[in-house]
Coordinates of C-alpha atoms and ligand atoms in Angstrom, one line a residue:
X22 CA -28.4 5.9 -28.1
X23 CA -24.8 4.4 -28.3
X24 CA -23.6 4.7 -24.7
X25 CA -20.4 6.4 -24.2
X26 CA -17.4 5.2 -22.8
X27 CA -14.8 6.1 -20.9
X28 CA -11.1 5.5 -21.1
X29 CA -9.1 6.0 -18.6
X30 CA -5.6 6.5 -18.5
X31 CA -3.2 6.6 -15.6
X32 CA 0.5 5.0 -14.9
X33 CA -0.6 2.2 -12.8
X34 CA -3.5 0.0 -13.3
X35 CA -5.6 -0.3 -10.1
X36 CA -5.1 -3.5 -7.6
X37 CA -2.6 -5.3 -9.6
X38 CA 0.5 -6.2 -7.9
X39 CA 3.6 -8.4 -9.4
X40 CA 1.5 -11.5 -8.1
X41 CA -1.6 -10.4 -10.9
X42 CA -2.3 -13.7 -12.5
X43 CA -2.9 -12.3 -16.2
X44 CA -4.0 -15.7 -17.4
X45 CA -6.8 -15.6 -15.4
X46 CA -8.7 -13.0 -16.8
X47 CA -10.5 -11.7 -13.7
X48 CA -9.2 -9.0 -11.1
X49 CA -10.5 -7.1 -8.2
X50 CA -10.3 -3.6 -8.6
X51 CA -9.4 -1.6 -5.3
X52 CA -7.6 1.6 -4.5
X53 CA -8.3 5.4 -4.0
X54 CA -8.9 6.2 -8.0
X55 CA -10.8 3.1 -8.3
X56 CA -13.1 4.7 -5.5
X57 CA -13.4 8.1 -7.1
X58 CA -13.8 6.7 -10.8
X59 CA -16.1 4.2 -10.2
X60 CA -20.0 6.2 -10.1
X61 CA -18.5 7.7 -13.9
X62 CA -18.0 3.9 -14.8
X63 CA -21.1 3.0 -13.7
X64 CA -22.9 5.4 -15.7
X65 CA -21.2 5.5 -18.9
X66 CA -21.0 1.9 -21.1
X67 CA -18.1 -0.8 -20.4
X68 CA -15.0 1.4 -20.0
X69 CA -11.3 0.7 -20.8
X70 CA -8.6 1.7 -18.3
X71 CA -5.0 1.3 -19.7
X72 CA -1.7 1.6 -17.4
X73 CA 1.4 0.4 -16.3
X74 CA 1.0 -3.6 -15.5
X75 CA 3.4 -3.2 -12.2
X76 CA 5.7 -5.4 -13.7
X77 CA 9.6 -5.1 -15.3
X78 CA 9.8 -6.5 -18.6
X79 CA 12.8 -6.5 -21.0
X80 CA 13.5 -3.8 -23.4
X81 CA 12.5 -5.9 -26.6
X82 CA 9.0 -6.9 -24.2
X83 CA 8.2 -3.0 -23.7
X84 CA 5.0 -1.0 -25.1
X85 CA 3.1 -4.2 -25.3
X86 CA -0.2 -4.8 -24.0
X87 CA -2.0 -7.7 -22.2
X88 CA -6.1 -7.7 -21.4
X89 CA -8.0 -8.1 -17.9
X90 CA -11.8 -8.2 -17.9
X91 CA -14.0 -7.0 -15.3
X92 CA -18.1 -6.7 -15.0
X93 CA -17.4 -2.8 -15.6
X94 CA -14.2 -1.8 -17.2
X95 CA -11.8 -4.0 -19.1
X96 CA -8.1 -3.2 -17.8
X97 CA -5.4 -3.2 -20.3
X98 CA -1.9 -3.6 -18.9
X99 CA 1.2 -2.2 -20.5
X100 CA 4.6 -3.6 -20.3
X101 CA 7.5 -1.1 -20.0
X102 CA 11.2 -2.5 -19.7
X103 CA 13.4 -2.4 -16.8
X104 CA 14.8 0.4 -18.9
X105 CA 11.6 2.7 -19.2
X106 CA 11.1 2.0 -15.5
X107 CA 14.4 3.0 -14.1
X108 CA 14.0 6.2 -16.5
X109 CA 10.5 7.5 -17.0
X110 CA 8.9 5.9 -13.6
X111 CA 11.8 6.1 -11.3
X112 CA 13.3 9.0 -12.9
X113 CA 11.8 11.8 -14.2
X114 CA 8.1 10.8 -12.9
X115 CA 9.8 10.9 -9.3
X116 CA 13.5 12.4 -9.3
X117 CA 12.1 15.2 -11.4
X118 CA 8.3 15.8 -11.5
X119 CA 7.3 14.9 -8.2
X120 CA 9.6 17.0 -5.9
X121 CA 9.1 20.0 -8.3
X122 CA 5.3 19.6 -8.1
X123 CA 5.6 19.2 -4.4
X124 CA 7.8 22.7 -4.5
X125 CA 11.1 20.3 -3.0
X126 CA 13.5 22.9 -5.1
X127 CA 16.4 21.5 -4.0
X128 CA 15.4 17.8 -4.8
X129 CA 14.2 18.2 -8.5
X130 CA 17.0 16.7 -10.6
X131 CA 17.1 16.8 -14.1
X132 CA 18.5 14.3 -16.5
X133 CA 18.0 14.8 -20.5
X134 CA 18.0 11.1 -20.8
X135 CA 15.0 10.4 -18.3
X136 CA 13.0 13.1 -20.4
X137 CA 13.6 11.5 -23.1
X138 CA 12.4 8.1 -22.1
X139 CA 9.3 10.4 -20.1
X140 CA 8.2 10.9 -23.8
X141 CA 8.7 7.7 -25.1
X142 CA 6.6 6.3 -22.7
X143 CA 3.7 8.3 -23.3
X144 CA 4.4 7.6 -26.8
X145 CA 3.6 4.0 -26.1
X146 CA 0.9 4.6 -24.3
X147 CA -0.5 6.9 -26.9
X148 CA 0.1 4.3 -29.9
X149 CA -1.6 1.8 -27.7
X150 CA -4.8 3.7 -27.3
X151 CA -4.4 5.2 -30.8
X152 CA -5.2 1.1 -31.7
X153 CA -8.5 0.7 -29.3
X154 CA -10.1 4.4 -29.4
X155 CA -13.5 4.9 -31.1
X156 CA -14.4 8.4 -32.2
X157 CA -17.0 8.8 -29.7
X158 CA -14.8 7.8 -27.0
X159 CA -14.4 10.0 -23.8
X160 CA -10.4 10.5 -22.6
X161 CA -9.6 11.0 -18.9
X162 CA -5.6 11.1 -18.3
X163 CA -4.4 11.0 -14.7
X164 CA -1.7 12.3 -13.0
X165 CA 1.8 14.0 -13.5
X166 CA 3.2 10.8 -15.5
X167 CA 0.9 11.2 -18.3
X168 CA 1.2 15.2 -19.4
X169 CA 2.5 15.0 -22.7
X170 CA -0.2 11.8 -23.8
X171 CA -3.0 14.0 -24.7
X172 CA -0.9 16.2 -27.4
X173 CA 0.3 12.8 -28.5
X174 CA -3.0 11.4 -29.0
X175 CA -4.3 14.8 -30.9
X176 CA -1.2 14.6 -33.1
X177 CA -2.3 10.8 -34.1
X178 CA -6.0 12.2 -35.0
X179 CA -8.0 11.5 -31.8
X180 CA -11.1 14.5 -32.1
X181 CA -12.8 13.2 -29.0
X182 CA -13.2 15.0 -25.6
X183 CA -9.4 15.0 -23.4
X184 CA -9.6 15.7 -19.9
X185 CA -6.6 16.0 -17.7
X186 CA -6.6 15.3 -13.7
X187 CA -3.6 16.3 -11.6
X188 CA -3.7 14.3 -8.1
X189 CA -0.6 16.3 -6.8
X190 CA -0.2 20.1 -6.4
X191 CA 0.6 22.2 -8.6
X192 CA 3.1 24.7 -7.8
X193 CA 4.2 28.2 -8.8
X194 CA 5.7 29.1 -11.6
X195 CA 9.3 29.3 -10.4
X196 CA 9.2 25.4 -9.8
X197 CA 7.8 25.1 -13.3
X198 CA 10.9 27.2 -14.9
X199 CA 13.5 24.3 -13.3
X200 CA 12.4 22.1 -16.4
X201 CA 15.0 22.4 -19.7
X202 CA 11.8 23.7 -21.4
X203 CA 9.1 25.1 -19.6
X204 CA 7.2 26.3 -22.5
X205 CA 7.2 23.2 -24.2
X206 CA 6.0 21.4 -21.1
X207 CA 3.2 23.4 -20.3
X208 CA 1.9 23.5 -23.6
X209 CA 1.1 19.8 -24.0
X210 CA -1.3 21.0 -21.2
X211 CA -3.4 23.1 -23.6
X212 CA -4.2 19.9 -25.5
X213 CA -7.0 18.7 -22.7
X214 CA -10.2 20.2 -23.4
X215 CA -10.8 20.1 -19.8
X216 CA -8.0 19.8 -16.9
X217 CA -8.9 19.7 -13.4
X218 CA -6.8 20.2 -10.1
X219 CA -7.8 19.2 -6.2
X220 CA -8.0 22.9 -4.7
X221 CA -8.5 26.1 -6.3
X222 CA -4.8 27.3 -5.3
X223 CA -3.5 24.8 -7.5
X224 CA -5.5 25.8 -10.2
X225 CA -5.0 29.6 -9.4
X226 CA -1.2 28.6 -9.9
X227 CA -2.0 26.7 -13.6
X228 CA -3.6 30.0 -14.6
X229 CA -0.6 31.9 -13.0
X230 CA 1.9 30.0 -14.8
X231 CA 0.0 29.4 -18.4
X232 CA -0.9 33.8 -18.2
X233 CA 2.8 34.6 -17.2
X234 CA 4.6 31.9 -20.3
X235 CA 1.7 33.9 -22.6
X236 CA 0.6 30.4 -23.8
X237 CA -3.2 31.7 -23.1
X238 CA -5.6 33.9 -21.8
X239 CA -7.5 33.6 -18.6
X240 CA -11.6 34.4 -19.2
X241 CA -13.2 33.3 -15.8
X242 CA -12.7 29.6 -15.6
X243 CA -11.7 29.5 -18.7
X244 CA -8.1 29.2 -21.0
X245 CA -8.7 30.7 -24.6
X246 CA -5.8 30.7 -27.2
X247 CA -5.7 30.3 -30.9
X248 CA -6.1 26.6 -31.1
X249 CA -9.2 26.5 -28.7
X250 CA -10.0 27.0 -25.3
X251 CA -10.0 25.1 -21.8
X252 CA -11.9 24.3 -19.2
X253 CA -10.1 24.3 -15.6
X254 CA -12.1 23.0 -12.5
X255 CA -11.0 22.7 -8.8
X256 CA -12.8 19.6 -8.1
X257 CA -11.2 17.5 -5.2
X258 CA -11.6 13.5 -5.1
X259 CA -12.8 12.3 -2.4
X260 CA -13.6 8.7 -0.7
X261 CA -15.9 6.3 -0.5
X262 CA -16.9 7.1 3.4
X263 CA -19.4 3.8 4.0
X264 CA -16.0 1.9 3.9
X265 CA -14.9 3.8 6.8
X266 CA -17.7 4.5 8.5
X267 CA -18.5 2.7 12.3
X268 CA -20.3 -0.4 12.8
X269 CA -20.9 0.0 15.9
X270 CA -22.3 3.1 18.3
X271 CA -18.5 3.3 20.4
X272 CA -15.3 3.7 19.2
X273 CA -13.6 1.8 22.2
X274 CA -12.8 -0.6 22.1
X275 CA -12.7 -0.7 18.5
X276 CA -15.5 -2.5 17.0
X277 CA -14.0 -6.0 17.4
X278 CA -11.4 -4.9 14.5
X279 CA -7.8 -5.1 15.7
X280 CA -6.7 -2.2 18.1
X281 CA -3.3 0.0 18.0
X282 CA -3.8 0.9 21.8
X283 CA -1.2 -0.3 24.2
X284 CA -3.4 -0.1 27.3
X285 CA -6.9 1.6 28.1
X286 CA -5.0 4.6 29.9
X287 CA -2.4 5.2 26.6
X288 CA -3.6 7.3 24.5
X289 CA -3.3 7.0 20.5
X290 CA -1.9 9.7 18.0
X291 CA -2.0 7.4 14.7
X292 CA -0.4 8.6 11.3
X293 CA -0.8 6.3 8.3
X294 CA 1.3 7.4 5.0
X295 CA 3.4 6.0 1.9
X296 CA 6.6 6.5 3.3
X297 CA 7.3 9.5 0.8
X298 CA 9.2 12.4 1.9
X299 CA 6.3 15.2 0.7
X300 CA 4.8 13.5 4.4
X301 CA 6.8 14.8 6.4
X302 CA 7.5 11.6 8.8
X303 CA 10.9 12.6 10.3
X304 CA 9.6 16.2 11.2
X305 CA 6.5 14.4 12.7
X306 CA 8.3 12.3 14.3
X307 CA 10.4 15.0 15.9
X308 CA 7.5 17.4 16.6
X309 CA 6.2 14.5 18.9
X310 CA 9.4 14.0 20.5
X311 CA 9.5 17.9 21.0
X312 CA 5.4 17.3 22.5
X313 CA 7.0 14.5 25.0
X314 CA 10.0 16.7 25.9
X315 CA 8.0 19.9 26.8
X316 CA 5.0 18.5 28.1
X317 CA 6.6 16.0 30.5
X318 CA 3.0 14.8 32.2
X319 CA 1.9 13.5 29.3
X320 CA 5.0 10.4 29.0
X321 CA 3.4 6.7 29.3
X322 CA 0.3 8.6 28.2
X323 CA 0.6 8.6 24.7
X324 CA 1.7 6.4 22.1
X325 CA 2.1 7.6 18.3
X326 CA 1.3 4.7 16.2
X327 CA 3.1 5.6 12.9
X328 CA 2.3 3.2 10.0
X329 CA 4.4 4.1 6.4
X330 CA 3.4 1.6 4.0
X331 CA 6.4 0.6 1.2
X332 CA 7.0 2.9 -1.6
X333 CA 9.2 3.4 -4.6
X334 CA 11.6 1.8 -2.9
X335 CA 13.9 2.1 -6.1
X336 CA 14.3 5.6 -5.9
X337 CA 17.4 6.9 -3.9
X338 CA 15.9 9.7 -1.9
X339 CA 12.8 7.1 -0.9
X340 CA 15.6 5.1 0.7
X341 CA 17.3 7.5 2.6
X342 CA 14.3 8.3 4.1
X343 CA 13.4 5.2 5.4
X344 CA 17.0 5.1 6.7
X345 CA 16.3 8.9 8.4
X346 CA 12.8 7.4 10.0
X347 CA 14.3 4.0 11.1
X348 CA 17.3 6.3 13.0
X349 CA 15.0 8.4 14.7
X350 CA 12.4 6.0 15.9
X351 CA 15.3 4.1 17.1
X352 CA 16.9 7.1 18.6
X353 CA 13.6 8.7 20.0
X354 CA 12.3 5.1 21.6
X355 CA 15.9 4.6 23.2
X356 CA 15.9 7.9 25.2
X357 CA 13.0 8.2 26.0
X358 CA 11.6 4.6 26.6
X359 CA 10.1 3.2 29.7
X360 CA 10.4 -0.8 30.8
X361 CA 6.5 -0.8 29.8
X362 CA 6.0 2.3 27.6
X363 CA 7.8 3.5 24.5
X364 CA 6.9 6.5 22.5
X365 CA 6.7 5.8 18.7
X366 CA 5.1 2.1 17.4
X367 CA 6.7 2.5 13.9
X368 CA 5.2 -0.3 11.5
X369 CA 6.8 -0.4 7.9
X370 CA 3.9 -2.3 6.3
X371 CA 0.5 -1.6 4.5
X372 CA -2.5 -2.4 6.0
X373 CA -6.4 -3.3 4.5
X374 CA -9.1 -0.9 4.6
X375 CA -10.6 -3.0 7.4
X376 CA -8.1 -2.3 9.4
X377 CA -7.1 1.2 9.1
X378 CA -10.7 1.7 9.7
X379 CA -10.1 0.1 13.4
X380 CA -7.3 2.1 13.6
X381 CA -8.6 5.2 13.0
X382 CA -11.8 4.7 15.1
X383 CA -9.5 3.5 17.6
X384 CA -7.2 6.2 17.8
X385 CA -7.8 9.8 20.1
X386 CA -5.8 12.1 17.2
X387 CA -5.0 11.5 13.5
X388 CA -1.6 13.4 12.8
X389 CA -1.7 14.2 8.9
X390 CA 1.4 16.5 8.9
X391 CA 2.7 16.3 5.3
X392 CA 5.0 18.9 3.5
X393 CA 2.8 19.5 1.2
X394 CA 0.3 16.9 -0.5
X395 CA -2.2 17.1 -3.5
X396 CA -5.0 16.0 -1.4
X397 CA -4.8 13.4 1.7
X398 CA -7.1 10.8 1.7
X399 CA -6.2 9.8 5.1
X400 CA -7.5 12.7 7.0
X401 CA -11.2 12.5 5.0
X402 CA -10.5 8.5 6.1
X403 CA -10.2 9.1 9.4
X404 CA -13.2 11.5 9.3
X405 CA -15.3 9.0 7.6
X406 CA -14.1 6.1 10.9
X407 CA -15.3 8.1 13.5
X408 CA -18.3 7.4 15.6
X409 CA -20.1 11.4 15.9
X410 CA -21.1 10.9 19.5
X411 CA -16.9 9.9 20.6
X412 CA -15.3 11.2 18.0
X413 CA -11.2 11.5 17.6
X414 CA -9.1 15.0 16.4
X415 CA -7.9 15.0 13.1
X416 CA -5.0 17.6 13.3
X417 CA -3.9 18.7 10.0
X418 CA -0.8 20.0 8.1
X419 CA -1.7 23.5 6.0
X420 CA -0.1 22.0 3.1
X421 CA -2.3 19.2 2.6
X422 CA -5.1 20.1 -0.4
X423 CA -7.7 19.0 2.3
X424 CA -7.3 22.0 4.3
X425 CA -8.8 23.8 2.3
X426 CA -12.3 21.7 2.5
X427 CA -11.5 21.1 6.3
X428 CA -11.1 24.4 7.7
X429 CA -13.1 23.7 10.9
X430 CA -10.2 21.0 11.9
X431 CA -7.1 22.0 13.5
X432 CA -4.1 23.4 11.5
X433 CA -0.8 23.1 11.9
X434 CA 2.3 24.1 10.5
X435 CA 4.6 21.1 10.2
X436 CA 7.5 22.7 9.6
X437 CA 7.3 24.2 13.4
X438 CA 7.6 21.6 16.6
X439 CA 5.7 24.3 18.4
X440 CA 2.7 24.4 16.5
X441 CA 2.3 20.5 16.0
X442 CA 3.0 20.0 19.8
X443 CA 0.4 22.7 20.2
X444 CA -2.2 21.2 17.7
X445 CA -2.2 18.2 19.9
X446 CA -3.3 19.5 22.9
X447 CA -6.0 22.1 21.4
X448 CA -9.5 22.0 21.8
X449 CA -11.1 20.9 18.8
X450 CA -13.4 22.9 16.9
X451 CA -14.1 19.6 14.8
X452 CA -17.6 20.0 13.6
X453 CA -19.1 16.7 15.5
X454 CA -22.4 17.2 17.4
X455 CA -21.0 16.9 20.7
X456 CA -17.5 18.8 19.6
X457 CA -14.7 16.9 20.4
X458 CA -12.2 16.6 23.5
X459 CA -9.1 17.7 23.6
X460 CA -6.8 15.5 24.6
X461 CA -5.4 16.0 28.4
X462 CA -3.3 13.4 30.2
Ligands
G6P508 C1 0.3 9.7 -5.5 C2 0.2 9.9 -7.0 C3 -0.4 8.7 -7.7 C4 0.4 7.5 -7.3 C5 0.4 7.3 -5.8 C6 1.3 6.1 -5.4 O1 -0.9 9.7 -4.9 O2 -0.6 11.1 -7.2 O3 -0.4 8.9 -9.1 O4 -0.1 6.3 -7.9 O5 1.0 8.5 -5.2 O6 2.6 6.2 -5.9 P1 3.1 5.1 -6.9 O7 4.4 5.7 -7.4 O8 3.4 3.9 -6.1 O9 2.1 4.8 -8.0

């Protein structure tokens, strides 16, 4: 039998950064989708993963294609023009659909222009695969930057099975109704034959949404309307924990990785994140100053080790938050900074698996305190690091996706000083053998 393969599609090609020597023909493939997708690649023939190539091109250069191999999926890169970028990526990818997915109302701006370049872009990516798709061909789309592709591909004659993931969350209907044409949006949905969400809120919401714009009806897990019917699935990613996962029996000093802690008496609260504004870094940051503030005893104790990794760094709002964080680990640190102690370690850098995993295994408490996030790999990564017998607290935010498959951790409302300052002191009902301390100076 013919095997079947699988194409996936998502905005960004995995691993390849603007150093990606394309002439070589070989690239290591790492990152969180890479993780997730690779057991289906394994199983199914060679695959083919189209995206973004990472790079700017010019505006005559845009909606080509260039070719990677690798032992399991051939990658094929698309170049989109300074142009495309500045419209569909920074724009309405991230001015518009991202803060109105993470329910940031008073973020979402919208820009005709930008939507229009949002569906050119898909249209390029659609007449690209239109050129390599085979009949039998399985289509996985990812993420909010593709919606419109599979409609695209259906109107160019692609009969195959579409499925749809969305990595973020999606929101209520009144975030929906901010777009020019909700109706139109949320119908290129109904073009997946299957589409699949992190948490069953989010897809509570997609039902919610598609019921209440009568685009379809709801019968159990299922959309029916008078094109066909749909398929919609909760079904989280997750990581690859091995990667994570202790060498050694103790956690400290960390396995011979490199360490975060200051000195053996200084506790470690660690919080790793893109520097995104759905993370909540500046009310972290201000919830830990509020801990310091009301719990005196615990100053020179405890160190929060905060590392935001670069991101969109094109995109106003991604700037001004930076310029927030770097102000108040600045102000924090001078006001309440000792000759030998200071409060917040801010790093503005990314960091290897390798050596988060010391990290995490090297800090007491993992502070994962976003807004609101699709998912959060970092709290199932600093799960994964811990050694059972001295394992850390992984206090959570309520609006992360993981939440809802953590329960047992403790949850915090990030919007509230109180309860984050709280959450770090708790006892946790973490579900290691020997529970877990809290932490006490
Ligand atoms: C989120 C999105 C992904 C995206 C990632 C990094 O996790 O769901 O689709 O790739 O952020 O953002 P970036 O804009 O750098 O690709």
């Amino acid at each position: 039998m013919k095997d079947l393969r699988l194409i996936v599609v998502s905005n960004r090609l995995p691993a390849l950064r603007e150093d990606t020597d394309w002439k070589s023909g070989r690239v290591n493939l790492a990152g969180g989708l890479v993780t997730a997708l690779l057991p289906f690649m394994e199983q199914s023939g060679k695959g083919l993963w189209v995206g973004w190539n990472g790079r700017g091109t010019s505006l005559r250069g845009s909606g080509r294609w260039k070719q990677l191999d690798h032992p399991l999926v051939r990658l094929l890169g698309m170049e989109l023009s300074e142009k495309d970028l500045a419209e569909y990526y920074n724009g309405f990818c991230n001015r518009t659909l991202w803060p109105m997915f993470h329910c940031f109302q008073a973020r979402v701006r919208v820009d005709y222009g930008e939507q229009k370049t949002y569906f050119t872009v898909n249209k390029k990516f659609s007449r690209v695969l239109t050129h390599h798709l085979e009949p039998d061909d399985i289509v996985w789309v990812h993420d909010y930057h593709m919606v419109p592709l599979g409609q695209l591909l259906r109107q160019a004659g692609f009969r195959g099975p579409l499925g749809f993931f969305l990595h973020i969350p999606f929101p209520p209907l009144e975030l929906i109704e901010l777009l020019p044409n909700p109706v139109g949006f949320m119908k290129a949905w109904l073009a997946y034959d299957v589409v699949g969400f992190h948490t069953e809120r989010y897809s509570e919401n997609y039902f919610e949404v598609i019921s209440r714009l009568r685009l379809a009806k709801r019968e159990e897990d299922r959309l029916v309307f008078a094109e066909g019917r749909q398929r919609v699935m909760a079904n989280p990613i997750g990581i690859n924990p091995a990667i994570f996962r202790p060498k050694k029996k103790t956690r400290r000093p960390a396995a011979k990785g490199k360490s975060v802690r200051m000195s053996a008496d200084c506790r470690v609260v660690i919080g790793v994140d893109r520097l995104d504004y759905s993370k909540g870094i500046p009310d972290r940051m201000l919830s830990f100053e509020y801990f310091l503030r009301h719990r005196p005893a615990w100053r020179r104790k405890v160190c929060m080790v905060q590392i935001c990794s670069p991101t969109r760094t094109r995109v106003r709002e991604y700037r001004e938050q930076k310029e927030m964080v770097d102000n108040l680990v600045g102000r924090i640190n001078g006001l309440l900074s000792e000759h030998d102690w200071h409060p917040i370690n801010y790093l503005y850098r990314s960091y290897d698996q390798a050596d988060l995993a010391s990290f995490y295994r090297d800090a007491d408490v993992a502070l994962v305190t976003p807004l609101r996030d699709g998912m959060n790999l970092v709290a199932m990564e600093y799960v994964a690091a811990q050694d059972p017998e001295d394992p850390g607290v992984l206090v959570l935010s309520k609006y992360a996706g993981v939440a809802e498959y953590f329960p047992d951790t403790i949850l915090v409302n990030p919007y509230i000083m109180e309860s984050v300052a709280d959450g770090l002191v708790k006892p946790s009902p973490c579900p290691f053998p020997n529970g877990s301390p809290s932490i006490s100076p």
